[in-house]
Short mmCIF file of the C-alpha atoms (twelve columns), coordinates in Angstrom:
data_MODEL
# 
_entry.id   MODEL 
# 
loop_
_atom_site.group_PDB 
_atom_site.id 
_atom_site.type_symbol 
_atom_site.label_atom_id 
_atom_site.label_alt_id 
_atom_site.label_comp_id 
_atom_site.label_asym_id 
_atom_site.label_seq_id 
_atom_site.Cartn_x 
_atom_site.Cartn_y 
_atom_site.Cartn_z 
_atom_site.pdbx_PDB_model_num 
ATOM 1   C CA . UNK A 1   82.809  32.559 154.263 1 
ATOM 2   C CA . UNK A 2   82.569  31.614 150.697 1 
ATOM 3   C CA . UNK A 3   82.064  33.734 147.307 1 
ATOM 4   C CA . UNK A 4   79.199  32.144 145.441 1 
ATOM 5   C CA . UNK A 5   78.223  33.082 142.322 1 
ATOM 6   C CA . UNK A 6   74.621  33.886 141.435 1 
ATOM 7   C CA . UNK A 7   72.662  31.252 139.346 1 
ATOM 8   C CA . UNK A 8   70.877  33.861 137.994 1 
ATOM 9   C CA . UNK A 9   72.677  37.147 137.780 1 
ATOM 10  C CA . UNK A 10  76.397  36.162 137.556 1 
ATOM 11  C CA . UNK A 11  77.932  37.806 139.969 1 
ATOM 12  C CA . UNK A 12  79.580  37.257 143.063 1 
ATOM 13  C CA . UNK A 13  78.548  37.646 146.631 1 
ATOM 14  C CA . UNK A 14  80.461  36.521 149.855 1 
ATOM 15  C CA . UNK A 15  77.888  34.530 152.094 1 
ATOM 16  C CA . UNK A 16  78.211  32.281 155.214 1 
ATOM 17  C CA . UNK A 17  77.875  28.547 154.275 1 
ATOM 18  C CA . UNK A 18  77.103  26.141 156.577 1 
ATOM 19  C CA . UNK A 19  76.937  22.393 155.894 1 
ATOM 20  C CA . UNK A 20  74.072  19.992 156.881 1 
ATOM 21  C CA . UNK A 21  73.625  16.055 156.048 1 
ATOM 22  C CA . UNK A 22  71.203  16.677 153.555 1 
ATOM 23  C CA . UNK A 23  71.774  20.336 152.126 1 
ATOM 24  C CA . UNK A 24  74.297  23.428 151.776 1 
ATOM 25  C CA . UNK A 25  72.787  27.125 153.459 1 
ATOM 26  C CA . UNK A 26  74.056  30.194 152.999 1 
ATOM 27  C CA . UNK A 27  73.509  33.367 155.036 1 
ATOM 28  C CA . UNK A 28  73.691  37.100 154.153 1 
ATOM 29  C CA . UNK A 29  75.954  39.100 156.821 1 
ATOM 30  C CA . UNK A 30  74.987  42.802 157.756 1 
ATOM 31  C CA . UNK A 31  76.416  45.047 159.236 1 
ATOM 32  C CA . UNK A 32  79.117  42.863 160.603 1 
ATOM 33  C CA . UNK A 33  76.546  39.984 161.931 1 
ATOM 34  C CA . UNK A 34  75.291  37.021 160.138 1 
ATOM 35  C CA . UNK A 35  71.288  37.216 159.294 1 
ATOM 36  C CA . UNK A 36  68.995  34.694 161.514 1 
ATOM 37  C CA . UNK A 37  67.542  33.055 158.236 1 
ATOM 38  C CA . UNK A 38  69.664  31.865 155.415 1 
ATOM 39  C CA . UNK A 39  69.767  33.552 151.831 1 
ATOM 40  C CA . UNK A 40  69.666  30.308 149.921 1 
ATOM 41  C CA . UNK A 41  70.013  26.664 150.259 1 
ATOM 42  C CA . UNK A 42  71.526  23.849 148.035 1 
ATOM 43  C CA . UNK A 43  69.953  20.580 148.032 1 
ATOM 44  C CA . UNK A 44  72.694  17.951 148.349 1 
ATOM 45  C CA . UNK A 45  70.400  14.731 147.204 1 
ATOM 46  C CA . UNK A 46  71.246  14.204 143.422 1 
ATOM 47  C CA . UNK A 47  73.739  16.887 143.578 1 
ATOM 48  C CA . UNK A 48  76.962  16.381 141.848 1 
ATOM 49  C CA . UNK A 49  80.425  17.897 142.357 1 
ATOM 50  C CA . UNK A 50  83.741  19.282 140.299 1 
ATOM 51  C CA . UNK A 51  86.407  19.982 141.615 1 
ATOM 52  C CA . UNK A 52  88.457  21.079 140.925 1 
ATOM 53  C CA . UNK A 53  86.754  23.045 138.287 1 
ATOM 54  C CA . UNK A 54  88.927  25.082 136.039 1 
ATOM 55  C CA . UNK A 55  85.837  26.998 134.008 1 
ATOM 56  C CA . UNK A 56  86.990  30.134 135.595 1 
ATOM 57  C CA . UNK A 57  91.008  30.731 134.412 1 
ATOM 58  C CA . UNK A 58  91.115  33.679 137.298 1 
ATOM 59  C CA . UNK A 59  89.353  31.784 139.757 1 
ATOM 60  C CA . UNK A 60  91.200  28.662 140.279 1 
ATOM 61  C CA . UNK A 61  89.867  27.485 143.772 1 
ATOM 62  C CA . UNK A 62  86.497  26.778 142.412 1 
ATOM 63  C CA . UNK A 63  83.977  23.942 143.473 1 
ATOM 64  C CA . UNK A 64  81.169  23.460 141.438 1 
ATOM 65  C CA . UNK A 65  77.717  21.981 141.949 1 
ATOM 66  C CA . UNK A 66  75.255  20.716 139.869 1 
ATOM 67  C CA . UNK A 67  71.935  19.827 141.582 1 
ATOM 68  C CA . UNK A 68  69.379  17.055 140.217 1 
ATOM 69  C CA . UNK A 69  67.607  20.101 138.318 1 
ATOM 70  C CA . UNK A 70  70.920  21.178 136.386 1 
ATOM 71  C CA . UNK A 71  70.865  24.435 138.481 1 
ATOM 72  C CA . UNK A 72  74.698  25.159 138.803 1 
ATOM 73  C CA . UNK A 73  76.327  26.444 141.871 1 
ATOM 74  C CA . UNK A 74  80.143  28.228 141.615 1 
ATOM 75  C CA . UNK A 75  81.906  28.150 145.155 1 
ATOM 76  C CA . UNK A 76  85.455  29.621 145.352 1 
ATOM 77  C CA . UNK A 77  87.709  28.959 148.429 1 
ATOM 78  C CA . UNK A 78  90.751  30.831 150.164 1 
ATOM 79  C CA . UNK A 79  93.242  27.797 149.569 1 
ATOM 80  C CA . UNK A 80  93.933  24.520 148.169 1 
ATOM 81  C CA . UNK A 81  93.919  22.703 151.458 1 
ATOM 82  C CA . UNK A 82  90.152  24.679 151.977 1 
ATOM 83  C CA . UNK A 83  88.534  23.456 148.531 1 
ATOM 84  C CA . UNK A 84  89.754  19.707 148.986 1 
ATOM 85  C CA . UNK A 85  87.821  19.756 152.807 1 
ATOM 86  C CA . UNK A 86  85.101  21.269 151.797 1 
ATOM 87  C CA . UNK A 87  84.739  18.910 148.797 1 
ATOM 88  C CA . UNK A 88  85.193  16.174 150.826 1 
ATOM 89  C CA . UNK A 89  82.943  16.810 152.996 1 
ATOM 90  C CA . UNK A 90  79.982  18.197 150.781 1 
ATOM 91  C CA . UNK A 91  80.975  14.891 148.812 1 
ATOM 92  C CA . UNK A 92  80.566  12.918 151.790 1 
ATOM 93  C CA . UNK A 93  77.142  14.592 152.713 1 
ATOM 94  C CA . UNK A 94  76.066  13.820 149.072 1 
ATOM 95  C CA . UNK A 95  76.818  9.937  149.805 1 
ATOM 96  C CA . UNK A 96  75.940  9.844  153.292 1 
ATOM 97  C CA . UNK A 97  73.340  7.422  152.851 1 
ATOM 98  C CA . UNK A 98  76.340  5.495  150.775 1 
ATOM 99  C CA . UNK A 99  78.874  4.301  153.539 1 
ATOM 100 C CA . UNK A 100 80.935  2.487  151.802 1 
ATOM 101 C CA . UNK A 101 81.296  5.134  148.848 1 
ATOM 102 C CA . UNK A 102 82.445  7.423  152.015 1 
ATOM 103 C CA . UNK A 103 85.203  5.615  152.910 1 
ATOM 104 C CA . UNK A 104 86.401  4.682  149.329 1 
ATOM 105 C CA . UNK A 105 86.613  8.808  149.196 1 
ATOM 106 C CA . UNK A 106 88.898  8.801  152.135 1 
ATOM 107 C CA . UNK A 107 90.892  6.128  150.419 1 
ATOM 108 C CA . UNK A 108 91.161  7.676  147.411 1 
ATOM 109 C CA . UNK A 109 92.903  10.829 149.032 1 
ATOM 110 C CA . UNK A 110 96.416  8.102  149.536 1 
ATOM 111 C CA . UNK A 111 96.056  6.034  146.815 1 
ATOM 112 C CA . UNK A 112 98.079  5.740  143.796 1 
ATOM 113 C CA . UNK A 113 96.839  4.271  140.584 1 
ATOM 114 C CA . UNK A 114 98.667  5.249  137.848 1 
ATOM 115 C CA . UNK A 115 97.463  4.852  134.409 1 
ATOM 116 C CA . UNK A 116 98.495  1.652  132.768 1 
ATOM 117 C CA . UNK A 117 100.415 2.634  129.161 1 
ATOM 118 C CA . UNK A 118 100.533 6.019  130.088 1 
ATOM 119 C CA . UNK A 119 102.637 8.285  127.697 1 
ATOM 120 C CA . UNK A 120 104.054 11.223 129.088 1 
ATOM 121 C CA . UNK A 121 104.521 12.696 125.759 1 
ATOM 122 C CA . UNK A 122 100.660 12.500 125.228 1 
ATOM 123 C CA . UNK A 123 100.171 14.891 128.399 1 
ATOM 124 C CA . UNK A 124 102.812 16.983 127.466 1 
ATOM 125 C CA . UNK A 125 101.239 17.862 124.439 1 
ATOM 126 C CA . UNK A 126 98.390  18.366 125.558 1 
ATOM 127 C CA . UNK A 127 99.513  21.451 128.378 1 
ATOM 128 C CA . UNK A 128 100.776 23.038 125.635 1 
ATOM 129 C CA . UNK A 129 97.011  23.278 123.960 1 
ATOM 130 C CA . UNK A 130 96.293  27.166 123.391 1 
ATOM 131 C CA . UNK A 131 92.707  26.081 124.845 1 
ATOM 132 C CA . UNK A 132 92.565  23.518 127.369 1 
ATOM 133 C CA . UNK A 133 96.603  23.500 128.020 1 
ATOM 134 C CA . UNK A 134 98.165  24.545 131.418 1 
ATOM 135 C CA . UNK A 135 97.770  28.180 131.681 1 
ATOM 136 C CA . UNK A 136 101.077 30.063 131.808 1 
ATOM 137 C CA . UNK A 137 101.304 33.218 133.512 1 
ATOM 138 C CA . UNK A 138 104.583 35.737 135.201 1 
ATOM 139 C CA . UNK A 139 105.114 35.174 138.465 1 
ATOM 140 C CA . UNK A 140 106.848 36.318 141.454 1 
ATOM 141 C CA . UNK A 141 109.362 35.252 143.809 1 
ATOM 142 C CA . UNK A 142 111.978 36.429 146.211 1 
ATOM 143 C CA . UNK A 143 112.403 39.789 144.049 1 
ATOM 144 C CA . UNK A 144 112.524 37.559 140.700 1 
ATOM 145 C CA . UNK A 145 109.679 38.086 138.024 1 
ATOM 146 C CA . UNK A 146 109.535 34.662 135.936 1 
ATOM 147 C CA . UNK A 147 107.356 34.596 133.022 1 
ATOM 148 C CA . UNK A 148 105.673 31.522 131.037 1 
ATOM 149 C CA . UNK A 149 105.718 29.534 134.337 1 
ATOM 150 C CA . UNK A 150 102.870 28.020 136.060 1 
ATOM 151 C CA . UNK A 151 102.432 26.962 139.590 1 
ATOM 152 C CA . UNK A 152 102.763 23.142 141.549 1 
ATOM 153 C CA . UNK A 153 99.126  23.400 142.846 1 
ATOM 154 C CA . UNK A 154 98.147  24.515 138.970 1 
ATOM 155 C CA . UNK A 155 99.590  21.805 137.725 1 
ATOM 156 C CA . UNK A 156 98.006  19.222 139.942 1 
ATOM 157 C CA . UNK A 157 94.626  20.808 139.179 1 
ATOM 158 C CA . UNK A 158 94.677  20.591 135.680 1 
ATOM 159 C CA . UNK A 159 96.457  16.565 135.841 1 
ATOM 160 C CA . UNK A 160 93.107  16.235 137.943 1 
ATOM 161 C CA . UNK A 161 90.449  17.916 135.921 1 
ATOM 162 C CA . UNK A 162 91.756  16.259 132.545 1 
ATOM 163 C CA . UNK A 163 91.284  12.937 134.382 1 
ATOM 164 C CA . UNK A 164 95.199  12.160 133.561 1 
ATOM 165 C CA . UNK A 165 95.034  11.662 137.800 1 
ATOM 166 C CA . UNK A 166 92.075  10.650 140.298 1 
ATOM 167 C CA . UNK A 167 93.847  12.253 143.378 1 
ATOM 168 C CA . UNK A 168 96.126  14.474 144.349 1 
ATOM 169 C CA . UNK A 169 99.094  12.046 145.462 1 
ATOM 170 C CA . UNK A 170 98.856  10.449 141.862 1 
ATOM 171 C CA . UNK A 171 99.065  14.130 140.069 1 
ATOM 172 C CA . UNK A 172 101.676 14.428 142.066 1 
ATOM 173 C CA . UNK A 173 103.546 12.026 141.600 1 
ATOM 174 C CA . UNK A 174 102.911 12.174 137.777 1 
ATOM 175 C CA . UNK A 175 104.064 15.711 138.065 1 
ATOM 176 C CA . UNK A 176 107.203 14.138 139.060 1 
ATOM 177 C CA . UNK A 177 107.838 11.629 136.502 1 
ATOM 178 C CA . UNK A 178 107.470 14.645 134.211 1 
ATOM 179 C CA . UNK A 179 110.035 16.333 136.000 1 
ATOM 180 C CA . UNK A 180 112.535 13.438 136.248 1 
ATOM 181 C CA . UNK A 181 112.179 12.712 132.390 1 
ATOM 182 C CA . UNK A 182 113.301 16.462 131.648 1 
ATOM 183 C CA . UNK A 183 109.840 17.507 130.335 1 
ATOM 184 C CA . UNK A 184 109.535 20.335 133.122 1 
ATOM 185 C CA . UNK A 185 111.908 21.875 135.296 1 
ATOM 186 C CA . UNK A 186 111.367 23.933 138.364 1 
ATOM 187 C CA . UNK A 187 112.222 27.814 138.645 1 
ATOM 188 C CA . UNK A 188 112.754 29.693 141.918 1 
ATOM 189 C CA . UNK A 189 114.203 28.745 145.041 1 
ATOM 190 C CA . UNK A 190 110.932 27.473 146.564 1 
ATOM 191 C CA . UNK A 191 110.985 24.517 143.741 1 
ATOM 192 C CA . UNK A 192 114.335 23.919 143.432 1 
ATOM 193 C CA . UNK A 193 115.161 23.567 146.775 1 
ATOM 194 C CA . UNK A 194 112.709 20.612 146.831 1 
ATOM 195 C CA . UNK A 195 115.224 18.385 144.421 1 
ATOM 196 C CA . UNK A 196 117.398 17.451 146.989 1 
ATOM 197 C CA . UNK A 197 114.854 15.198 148.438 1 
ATOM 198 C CA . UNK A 198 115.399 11.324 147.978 1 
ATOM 199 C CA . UNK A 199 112.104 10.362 147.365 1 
ATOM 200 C CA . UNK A 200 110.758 11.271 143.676 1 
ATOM 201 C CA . UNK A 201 107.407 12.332 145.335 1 
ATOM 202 C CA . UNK A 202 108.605 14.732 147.386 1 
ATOM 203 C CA . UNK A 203 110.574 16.439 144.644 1 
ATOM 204 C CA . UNK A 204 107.779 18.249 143.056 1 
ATOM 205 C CA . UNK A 205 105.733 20.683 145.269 1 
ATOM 206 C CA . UNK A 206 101.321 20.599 145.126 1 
ATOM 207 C CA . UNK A 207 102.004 24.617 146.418 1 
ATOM 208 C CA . UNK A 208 100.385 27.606 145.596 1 
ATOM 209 C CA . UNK A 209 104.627 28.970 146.291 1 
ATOM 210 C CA . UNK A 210 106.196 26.379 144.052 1 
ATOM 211 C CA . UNK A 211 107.524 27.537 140.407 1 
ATOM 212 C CA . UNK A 212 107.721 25.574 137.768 1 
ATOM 213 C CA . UNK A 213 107.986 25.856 133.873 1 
ATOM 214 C CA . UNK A 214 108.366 23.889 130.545 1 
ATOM 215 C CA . UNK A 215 112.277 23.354 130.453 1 
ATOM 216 C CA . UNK A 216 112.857 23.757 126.791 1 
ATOM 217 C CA . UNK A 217 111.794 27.815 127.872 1 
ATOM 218 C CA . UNK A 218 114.268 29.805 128.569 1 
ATOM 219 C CA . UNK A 219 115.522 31.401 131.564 1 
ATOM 220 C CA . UNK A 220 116.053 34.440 129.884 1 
ATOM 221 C CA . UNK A 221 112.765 35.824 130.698 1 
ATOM 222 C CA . UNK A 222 113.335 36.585 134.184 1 
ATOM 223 C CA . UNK A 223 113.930 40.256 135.484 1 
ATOM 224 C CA . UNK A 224 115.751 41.742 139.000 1 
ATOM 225 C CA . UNK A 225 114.239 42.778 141.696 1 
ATOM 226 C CA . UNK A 226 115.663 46.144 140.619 1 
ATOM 227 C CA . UNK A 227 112.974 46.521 137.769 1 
ATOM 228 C CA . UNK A 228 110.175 45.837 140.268 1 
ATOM 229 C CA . UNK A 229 107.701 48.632 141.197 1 
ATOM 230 C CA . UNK A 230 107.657 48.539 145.187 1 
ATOM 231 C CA . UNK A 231 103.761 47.588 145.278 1 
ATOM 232 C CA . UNK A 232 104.964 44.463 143.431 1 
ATOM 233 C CA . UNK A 233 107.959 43.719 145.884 1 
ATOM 234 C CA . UNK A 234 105.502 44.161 148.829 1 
ATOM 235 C CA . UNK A 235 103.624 40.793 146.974 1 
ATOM 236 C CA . UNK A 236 106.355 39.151 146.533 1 
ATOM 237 C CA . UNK A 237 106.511 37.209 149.867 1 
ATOM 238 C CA . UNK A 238 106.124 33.909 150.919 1 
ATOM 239 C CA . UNK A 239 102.431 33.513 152.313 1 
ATOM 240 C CA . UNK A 240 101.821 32.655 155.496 1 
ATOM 241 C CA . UNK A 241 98.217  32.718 156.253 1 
ATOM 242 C CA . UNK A 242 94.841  33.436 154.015 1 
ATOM 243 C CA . UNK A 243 91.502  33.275 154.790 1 
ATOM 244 C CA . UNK A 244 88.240  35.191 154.763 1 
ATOM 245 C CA . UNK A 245 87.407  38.189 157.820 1 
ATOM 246 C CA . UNK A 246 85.292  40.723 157.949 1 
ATOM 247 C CA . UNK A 247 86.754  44.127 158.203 1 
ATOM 248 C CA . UNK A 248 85.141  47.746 158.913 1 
ATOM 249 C CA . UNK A 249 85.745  50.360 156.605 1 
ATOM 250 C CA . UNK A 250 87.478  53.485 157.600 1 
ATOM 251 C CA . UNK A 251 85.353  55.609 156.266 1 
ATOM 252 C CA . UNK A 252 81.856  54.850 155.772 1 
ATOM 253 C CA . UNK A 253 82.276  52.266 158.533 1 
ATOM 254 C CA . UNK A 254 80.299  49.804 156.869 1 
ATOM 255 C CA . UNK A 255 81.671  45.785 157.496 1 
ATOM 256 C CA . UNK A 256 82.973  43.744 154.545 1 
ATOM 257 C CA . UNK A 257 83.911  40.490 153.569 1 
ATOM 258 C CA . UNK A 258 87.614  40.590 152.800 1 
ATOM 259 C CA . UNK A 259 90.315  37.623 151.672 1 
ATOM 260 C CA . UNK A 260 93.332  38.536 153.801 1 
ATOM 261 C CA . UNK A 261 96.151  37.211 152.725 1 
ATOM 262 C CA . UNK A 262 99.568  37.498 154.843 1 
ATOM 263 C CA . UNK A 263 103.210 37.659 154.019 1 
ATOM 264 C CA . UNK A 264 106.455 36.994 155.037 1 
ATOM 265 C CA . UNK A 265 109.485 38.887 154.260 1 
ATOM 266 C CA . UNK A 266 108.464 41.593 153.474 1 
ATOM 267 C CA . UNK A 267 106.145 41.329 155.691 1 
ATOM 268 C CA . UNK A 268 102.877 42.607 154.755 1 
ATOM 269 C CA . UNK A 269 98.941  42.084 155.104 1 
ATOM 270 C CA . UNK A 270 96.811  42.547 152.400 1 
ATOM 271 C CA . UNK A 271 93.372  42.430 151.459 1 
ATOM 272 C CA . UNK A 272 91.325  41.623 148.723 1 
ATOM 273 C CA . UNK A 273 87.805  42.138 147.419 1 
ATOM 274 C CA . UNK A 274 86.526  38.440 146.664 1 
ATOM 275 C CA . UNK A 275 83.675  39.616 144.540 1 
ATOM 276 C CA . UNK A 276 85.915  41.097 141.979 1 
ATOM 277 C CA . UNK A 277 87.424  39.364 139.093 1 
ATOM 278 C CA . UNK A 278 90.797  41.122 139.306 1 
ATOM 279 C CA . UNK A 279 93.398  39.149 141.642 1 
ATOM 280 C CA . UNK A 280 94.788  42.963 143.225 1 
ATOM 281 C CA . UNK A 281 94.592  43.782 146.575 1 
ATOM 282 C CA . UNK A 282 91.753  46.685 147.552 1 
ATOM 283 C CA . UNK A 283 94.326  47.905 150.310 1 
ATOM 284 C CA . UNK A 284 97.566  46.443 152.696 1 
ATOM 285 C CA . UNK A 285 100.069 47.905 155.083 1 
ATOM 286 C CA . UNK A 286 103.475 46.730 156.051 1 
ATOM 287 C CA . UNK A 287 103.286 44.967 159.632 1 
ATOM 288 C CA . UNK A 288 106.734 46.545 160.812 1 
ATOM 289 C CA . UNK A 289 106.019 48.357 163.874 1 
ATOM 290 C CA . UNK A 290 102.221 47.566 164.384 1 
ATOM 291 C CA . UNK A 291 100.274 46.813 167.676 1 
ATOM 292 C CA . UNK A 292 98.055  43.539 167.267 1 
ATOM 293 C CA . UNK A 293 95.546  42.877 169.908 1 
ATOM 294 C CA . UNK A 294 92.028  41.085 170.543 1 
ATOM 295 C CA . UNK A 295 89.146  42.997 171.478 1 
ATOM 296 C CA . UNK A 296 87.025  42.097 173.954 1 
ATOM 297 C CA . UNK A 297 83.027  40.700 173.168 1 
ATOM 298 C CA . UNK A 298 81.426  42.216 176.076 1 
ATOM 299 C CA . UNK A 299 79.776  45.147 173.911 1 
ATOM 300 C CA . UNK A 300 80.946  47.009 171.605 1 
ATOM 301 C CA . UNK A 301 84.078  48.688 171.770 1 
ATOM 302 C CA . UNK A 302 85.684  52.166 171.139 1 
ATOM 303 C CA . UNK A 303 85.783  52.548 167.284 1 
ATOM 304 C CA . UNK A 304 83.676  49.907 165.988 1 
ATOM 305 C CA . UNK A 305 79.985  50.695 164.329 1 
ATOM 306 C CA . UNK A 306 77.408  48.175 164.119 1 
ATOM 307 C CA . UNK A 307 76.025  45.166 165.932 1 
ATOM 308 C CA . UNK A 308 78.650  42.932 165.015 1 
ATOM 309 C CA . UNK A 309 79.126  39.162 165.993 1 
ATOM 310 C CA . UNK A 310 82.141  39.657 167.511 1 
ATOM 311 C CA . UNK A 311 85.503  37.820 167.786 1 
ATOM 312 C CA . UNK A 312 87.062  41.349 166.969 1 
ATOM 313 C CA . UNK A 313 90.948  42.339 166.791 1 
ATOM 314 C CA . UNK A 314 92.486  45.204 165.910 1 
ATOM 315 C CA . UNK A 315 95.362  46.194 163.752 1 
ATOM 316 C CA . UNK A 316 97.576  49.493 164.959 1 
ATOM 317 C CA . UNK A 317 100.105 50.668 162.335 1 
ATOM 318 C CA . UNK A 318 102.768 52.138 162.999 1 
ATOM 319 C CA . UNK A 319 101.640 55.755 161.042 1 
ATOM 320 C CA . UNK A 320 98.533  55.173 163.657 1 
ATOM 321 C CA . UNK A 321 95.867  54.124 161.156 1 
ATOM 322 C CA . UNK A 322 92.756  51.373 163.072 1 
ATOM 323 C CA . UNK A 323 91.777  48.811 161.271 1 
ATOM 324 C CA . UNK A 324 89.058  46.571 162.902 1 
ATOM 325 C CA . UNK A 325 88.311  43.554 162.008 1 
ATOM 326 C CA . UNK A 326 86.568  40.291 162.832 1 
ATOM 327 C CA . UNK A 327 86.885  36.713 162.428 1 
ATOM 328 C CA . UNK A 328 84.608  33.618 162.014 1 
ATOM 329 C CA . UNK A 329 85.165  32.343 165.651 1 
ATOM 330 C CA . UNK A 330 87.478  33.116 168.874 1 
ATOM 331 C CA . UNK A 331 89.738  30.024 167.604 1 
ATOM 332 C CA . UNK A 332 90.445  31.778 163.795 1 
ATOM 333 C CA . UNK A 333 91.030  35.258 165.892 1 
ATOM 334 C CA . UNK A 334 93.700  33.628 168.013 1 
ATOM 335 C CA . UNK A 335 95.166  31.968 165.275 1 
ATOM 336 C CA . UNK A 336 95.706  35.036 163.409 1 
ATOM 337 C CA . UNK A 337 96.993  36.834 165.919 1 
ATOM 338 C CA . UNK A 338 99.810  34.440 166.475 1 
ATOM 339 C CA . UNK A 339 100.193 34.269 163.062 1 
ATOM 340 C CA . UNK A 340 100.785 38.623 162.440 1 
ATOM 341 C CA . UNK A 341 102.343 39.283 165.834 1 
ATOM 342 C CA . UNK A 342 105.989 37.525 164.484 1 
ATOM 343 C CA . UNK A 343 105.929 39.746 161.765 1 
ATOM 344 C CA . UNK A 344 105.657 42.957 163.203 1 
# 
């Protein structure tokens, strides 16, 4: 599952992609069940890609196509680690009749060619443009709100996309030079933990997790858990797992495409509408004393409406409220269920 934006009304709609040599299709799902004949395709021949593409400041995990008719495509991922496979591999498809550019892509991903001359100063003034800088935002972790910061993963993005870096190992390790010369520091325990490592590239984090801010800011901007409205706290955990599943309503028991995202201490599973442009969860529970099992695909069980795919599990809490919902394939059920069992 993918959101894709429309090329012609601008808005968002999950759909099922599935990859070919030669072109990208994408299904509709109803009622729970992918439709026999796709919605769409994307040509790949001629096609090129961005990522990652930063048009979007609230959708971050974007890919971007372009096809040989200057249609453009807008395909936003769960994760990091997500968009970089799926650009790999939708690059590779739009080169597969180039071998050789193929495997310099695979080369590229461990490579490190750092720009000859480069000044560090230059790129520092440049994140702190008002219009193409690094975005800063507040952020959360363990309890502690930090404001102006931005994240590792943002950072490596934007290194990318300003074509300061060609990969992700040389952002990173650029982020790190920056870091060792004093121009950024890192805020939070996930961050700072990280420089005690030996090696310089380990020190900064690519992580969605990973704090980090200008170091001339101050740390006087950062509030106690104390101040926090609960709904925040129950965001404030280290995440675990995130990915796209289909869940049943509970009361019009219609099936949607949801981002899940889950967390770890507190421990809590949230979910999110992916067509929206607002980053807040549609609805969550804490996992503390909930009953996680997998239903089985031999009809249709007790509680569930529609004829769905299948690969169906189902959440208990512990104030009795079913939630159904259903995953891609029997692999991505069993992963999440030994993922959310732990936590409750």
């Amino acid at each position: 599952f993918l959101p894709l934006q429309g090329h012609i009304v601008r808005n968002w709609k999950v759909r099922w992609f599935v990859l070919l040599q030669d072109k990208l299709l994408y299904y509709k799902i109803e009622g729970g069940k992918k439709e026999p004949y796709p919605k769409g395709r994307i040509i790949l021949d001629g096609c090129t890609i961005t990522c990652p593409c930063l048009e979007y400041e609230n959708r971050p995990l974007l890919i971007k196509l372009t096809t040989n008719t200057n249609t453009d495509y807008f395909l936003e991922c769960c994760s990091r680690e997500e968009r970089d496979s799926w650009a790999l591999d939708i690059t590779g498809a739009i080169h597969a009749g180039h071998p050789v550019q193929v495997q310099e892509l695979h080369k590229m991903k461990n490579s490190f060619r750092l720009l000859e001359n480069i000044s560090l100063h230059h790129i520092v003034e440049k994140m702190y443009d008002n219009g193409t800088g690094i975005k800063l935002t507040r952020n959360l972790e363990q309890g502690n709100r930090y404001k102006e910061t931005f994240r590792g993963s943002a950072l490596v993005d934007w290194l990318i996309s300003n074509s300061f870096a060609v990969s992700r190992f040389e952002a990173v390790t650029l982020a790190s030079m920056l870091m060792e010369e004093n121009f950024i520091k890192p805020v939070g325990a996930r961050s700072t933990e990280a420089m005690r490592c030996s090696d310089l590239s380990e020190q900064f984090l690519d992580d969605s997790t990973a704090l980090y801010m200008f170091a001339e800011s101050s740390n006087k901007n950062i509030t106690s858990k104390q101040e926090l409205q609960f709904n925040i706290a129950e965001l404030s955990g280290t995440i675990v797992k995130q990915g796209f599943l289909v869940k049943q309503g509970h009361k019009r028991k219609n099936w949607k495409v949801r981002k899940f995202v889950l967390r770890a201490d507190p421990a809590f599973l949230h979910y999110y509408d992916p067509t929206k442009e607002e980053n807040k969860p549609v609805g969550g529970f804490a996992l503390r004393g909930c009953l996680i099992s997998a239903l089985e695909d031999n009809g249709v069980p007790a509680g569930v409406k529609g004829n769905v795919q299948g690969n169906l599990f189902k959440i208990i809490t512990k104030n009795d409220i079913h939630y159904y919902i259903q995953a891609s394939s029997k692999a991505e059920r069993t992963q999440w269920i030994e993922a959310i069992k732990p936590l409750t």
